[in-house]
CSV table of C-alpha atoms and ligand atoms in Angstrom, one decimal:
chain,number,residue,atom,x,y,z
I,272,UNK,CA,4.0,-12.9,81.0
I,273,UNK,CA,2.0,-16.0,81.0
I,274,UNK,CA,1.9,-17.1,77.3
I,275,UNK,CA,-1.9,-18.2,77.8
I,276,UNK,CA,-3.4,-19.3,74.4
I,277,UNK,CA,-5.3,-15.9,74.3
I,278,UNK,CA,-5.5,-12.7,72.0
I,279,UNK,CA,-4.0,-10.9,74.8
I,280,UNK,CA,-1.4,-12.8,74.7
I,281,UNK,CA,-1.2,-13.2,70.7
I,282,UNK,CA,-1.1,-9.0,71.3
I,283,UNK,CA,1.8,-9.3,73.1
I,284,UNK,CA,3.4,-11.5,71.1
I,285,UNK,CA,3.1,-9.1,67.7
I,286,UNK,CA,4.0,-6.2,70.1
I,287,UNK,CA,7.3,-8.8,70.6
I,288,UNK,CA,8.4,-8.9,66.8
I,289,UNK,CA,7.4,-5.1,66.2
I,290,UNK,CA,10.0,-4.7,69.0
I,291,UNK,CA,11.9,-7.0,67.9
I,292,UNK,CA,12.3,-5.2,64.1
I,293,UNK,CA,10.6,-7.4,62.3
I,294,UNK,CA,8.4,-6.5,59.7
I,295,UNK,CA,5.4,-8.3,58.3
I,296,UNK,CA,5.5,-9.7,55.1
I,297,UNK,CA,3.5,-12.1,52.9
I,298,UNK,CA,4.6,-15.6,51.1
I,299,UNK,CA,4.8,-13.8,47.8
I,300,UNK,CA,8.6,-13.6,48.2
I,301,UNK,CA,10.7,-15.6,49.7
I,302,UNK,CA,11.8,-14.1,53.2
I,303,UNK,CA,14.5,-12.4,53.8
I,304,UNK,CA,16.1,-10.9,57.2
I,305,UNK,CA,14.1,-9.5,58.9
I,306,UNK,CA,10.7,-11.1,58.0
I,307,UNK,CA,7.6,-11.9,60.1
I,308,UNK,CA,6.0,-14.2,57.8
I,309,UNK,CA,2.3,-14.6,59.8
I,310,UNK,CA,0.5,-17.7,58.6
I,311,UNK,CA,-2.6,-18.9,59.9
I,312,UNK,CA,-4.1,-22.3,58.8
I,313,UNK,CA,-7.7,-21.9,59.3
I,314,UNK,CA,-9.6,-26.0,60.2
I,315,UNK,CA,-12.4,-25.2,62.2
I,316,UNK,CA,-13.6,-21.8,62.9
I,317,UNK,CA,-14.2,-18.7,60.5
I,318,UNK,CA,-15.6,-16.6,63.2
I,319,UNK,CA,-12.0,-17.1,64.9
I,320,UNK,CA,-10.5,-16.0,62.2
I,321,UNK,CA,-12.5,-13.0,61.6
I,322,UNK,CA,-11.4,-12.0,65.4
I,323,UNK,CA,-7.9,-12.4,64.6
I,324,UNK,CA,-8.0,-10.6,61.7
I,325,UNK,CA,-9.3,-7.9,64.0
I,326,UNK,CA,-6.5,-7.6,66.2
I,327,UNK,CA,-3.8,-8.0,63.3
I,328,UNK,CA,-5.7,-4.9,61.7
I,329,UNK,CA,-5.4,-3.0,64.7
I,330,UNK,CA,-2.4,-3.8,65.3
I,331,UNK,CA,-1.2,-3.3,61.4
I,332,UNK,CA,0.2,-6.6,61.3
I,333,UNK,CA,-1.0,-8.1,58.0
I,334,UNK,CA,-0.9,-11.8,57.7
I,335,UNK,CA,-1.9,-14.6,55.0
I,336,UNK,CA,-5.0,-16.6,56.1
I,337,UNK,CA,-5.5,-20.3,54.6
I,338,UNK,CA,-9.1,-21.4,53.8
I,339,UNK,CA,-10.1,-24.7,53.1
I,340,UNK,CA,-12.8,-25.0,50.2
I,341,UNK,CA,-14.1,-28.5,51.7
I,342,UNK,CA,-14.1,-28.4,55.2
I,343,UNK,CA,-16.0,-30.4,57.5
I,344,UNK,CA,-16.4,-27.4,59.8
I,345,UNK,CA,-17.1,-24.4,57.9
I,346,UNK,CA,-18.5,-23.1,54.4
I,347,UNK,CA,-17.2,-20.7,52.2
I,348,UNK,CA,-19.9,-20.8,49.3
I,349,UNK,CA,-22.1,-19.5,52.5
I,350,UNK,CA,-23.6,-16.1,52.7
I,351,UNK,CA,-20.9,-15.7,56.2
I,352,UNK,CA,-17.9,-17.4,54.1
I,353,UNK,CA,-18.1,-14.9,51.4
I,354,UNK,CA,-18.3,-12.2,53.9
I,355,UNK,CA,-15.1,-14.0,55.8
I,356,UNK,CA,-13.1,-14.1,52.8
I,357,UNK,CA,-14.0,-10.3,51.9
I,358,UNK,CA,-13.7,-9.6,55.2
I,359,UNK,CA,-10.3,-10.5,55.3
I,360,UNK,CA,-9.4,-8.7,52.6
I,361,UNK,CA,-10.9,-5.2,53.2
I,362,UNK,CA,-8.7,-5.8,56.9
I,363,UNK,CA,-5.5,-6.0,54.8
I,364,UNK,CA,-4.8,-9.9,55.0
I,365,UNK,CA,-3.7,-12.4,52.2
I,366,UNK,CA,-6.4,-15.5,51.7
I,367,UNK,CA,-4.3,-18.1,50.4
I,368,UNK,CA,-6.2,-21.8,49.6
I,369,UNK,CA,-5.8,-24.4,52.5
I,370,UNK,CA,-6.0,-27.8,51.0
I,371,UNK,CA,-6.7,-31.5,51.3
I,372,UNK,CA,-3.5,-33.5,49.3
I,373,UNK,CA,-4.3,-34.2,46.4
I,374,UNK,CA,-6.8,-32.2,45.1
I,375,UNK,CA,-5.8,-28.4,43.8
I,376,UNK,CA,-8.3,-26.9,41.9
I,377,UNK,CA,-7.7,-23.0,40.3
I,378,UNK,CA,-10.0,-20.5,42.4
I,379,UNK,CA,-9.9,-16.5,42.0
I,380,UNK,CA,-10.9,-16.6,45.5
I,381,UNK,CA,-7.3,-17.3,46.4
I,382,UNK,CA,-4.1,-15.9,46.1
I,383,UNK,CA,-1.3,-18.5,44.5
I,384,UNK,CA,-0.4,-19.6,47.9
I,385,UNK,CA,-1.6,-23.0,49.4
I,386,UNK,CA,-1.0,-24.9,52.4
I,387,UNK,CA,-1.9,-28.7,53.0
I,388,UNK,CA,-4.0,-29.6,56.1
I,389,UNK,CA,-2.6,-32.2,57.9
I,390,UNK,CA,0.4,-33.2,55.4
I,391,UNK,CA,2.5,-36.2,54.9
I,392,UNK,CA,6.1,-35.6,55.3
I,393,UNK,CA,6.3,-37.4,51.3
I,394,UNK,CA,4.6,-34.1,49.9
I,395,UNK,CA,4.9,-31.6,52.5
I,396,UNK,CA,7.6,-29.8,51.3
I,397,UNK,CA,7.4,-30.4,47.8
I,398,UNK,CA,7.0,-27.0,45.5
I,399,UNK,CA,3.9,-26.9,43.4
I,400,UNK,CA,3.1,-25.6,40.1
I,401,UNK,CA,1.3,-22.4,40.1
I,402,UNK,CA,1.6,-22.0,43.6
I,403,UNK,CA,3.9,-21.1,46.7
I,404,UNK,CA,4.0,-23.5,49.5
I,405,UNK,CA,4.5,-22.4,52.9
I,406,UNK,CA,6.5,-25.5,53.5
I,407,UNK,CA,8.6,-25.6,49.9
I,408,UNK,CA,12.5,-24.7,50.7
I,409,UNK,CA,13.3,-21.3,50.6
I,410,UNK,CA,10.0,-20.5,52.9
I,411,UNK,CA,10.8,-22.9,55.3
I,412,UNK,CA,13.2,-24.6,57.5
I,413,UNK,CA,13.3,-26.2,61.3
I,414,UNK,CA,15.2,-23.1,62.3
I,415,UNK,CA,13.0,-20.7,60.6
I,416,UNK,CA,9.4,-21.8,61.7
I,417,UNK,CA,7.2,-21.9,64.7
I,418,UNK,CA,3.8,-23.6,65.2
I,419,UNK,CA,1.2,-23.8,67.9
I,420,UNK,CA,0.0,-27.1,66.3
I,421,UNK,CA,-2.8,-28.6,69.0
I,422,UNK,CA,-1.5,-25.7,71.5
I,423,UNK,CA,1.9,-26.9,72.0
I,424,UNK,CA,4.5,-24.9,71.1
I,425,UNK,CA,7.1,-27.4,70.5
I,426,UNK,CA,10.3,-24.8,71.4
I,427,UNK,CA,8.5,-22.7,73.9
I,428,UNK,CA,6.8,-20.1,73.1
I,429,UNK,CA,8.6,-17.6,70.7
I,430,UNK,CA,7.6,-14.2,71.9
I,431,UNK,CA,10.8,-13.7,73.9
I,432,UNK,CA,13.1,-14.7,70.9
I,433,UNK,CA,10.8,-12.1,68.8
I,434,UNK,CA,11.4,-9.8,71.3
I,435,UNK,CA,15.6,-10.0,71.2
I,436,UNK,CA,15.5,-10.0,67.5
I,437,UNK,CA,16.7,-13.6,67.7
I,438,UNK,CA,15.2,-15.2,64.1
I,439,UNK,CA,17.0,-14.4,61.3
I,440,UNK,CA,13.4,-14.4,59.9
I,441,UNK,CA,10.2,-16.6,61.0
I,442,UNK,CA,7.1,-18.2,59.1
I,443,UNK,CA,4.6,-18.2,62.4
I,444,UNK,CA,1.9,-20.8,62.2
I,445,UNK,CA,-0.8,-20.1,64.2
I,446,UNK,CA,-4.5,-21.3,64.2
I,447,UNK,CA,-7.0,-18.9,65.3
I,448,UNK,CA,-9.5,-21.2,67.1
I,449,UNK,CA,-6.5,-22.1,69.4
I,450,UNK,CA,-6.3,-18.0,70.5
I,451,UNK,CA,-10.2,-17.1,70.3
I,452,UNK,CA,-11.6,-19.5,72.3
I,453,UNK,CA,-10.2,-20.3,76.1
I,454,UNK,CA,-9.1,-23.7,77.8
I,455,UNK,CA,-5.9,-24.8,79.5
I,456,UNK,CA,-5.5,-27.9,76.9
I,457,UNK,CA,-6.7,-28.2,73.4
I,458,UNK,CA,-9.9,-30.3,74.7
I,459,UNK,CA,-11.2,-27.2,76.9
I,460,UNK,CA,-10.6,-25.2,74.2
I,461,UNK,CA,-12.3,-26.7,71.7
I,462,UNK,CA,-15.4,-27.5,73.7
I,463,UNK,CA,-15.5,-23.8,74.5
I,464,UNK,CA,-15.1,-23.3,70.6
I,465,UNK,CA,-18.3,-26.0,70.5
I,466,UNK,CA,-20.3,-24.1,73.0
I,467,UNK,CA,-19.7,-20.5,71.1
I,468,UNK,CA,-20.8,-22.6,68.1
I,469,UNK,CA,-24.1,-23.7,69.7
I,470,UNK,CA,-25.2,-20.3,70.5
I,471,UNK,CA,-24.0,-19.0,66.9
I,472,UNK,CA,-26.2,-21.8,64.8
I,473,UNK,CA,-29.0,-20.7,67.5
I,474,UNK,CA,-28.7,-17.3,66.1
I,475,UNK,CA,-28.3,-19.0,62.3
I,476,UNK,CA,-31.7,-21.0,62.8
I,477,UNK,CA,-33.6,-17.9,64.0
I,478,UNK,CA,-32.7,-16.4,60.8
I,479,UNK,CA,-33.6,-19.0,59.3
I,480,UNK,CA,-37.3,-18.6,60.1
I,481,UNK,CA,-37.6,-21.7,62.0
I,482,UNK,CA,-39.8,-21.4,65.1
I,483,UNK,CA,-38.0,-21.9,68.4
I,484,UNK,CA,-40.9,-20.8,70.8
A,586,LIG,ZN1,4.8,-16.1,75.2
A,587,LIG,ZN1,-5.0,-27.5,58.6
């Protein structure tokens, strides 16, 4: 297996857990044995997401995606980030709020789950009111959690530990743009995430009605 930073691969390693015995469960209680907590932050890419969300559905592995209301990449008072956030729903996910420290404002788009981009170990862990964090004790630990943060997993990649069942349970953090678009390092991926981009806001200005002839 060659644990590329691709949805085949992302395939294999659900197939792993499912093998493993896990089960798939959400940030609504805290884990127990046994749990496959999936968590995906999303910074950059709704379409990624959306093709994630694909797979997990296919594969009937639901899994709680974090939106950020003010990102510089993506908009979810847009036409598409309505449609992403309903989207994600109808496929069985969770949509919890995916936020910039401080600011935490109540929105029935969200679940009471939230997740800080980019977090200073001072608050990173610290429970909130009215929320879950992924990161408060009881959800997480060193030994409990995994993350392909700037795709680099920092133990190796976990799908043969899945596979033998090795986890007590496991919060995996995994970012969708990493595993939709392809590249050998972060930078390849992300300028083949900027290329795919291109073409999309091609599309967008067409239906826009502005004249590219
Ligand atoms: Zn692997
Ligand atoms: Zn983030």
């Amino acid at each position: 297996m060659s644990c590329a930073f691709d949805f085949a691969h992302y395939r294999e390693l659900l197939e792993a857990a499912r093998a493993g015995g896990y089960r798939f469960a959400s940030f609504e209680a805290t884990p127990r044995a046994g749990d496959l907590l999936l968590r995906h932050d999303v910074d950059l890419s709704l379409e990624a997401a959306l093709a994630m969300a694909e797979l997990e559905a296919e594969l009937e592995a639901p899994a709680t995606y974090f939106l950020m209301t003010r990102s510089e990449f993506y908009n979810l008072d847009a036409p598409s980030g309505a449609d992403a956030i309903e989207r994600l729903r109808r496929l069985g996910h969770r949509v919890g709020l995916h936020a910039v420290y401080p600011e935490v404002a109540p929105d029935s788009r969200f679940d009471p789950v939230l997740a800080w981009h980019n977090p200073d170990p001072e608050y990173m862990t610290a429970p909130l009111e009215g929320f879950v964090n992924p990161m408060q004790p009881g959800f997480f630990d060193e030994e409990h959690y995994r993350s392909d943060s700037n795709q680099r997993w920092r133990y190796g990649c976990p799908h043969e530990a899945l596979a033998r069942g090795d986890f007590e349970w496991l919060q995996l953090l995994t970012h969708p743009e990493i595993w939709a678009y392809s590249g050998e390092t972060m930078r390849e991926t992300m300028l083949a995430m900027l290329q795919a981009e291109r073409e999309l806001r091609v599309e967008q200005l067409e239906a826009d009605r502005i004249d590219l002839s």
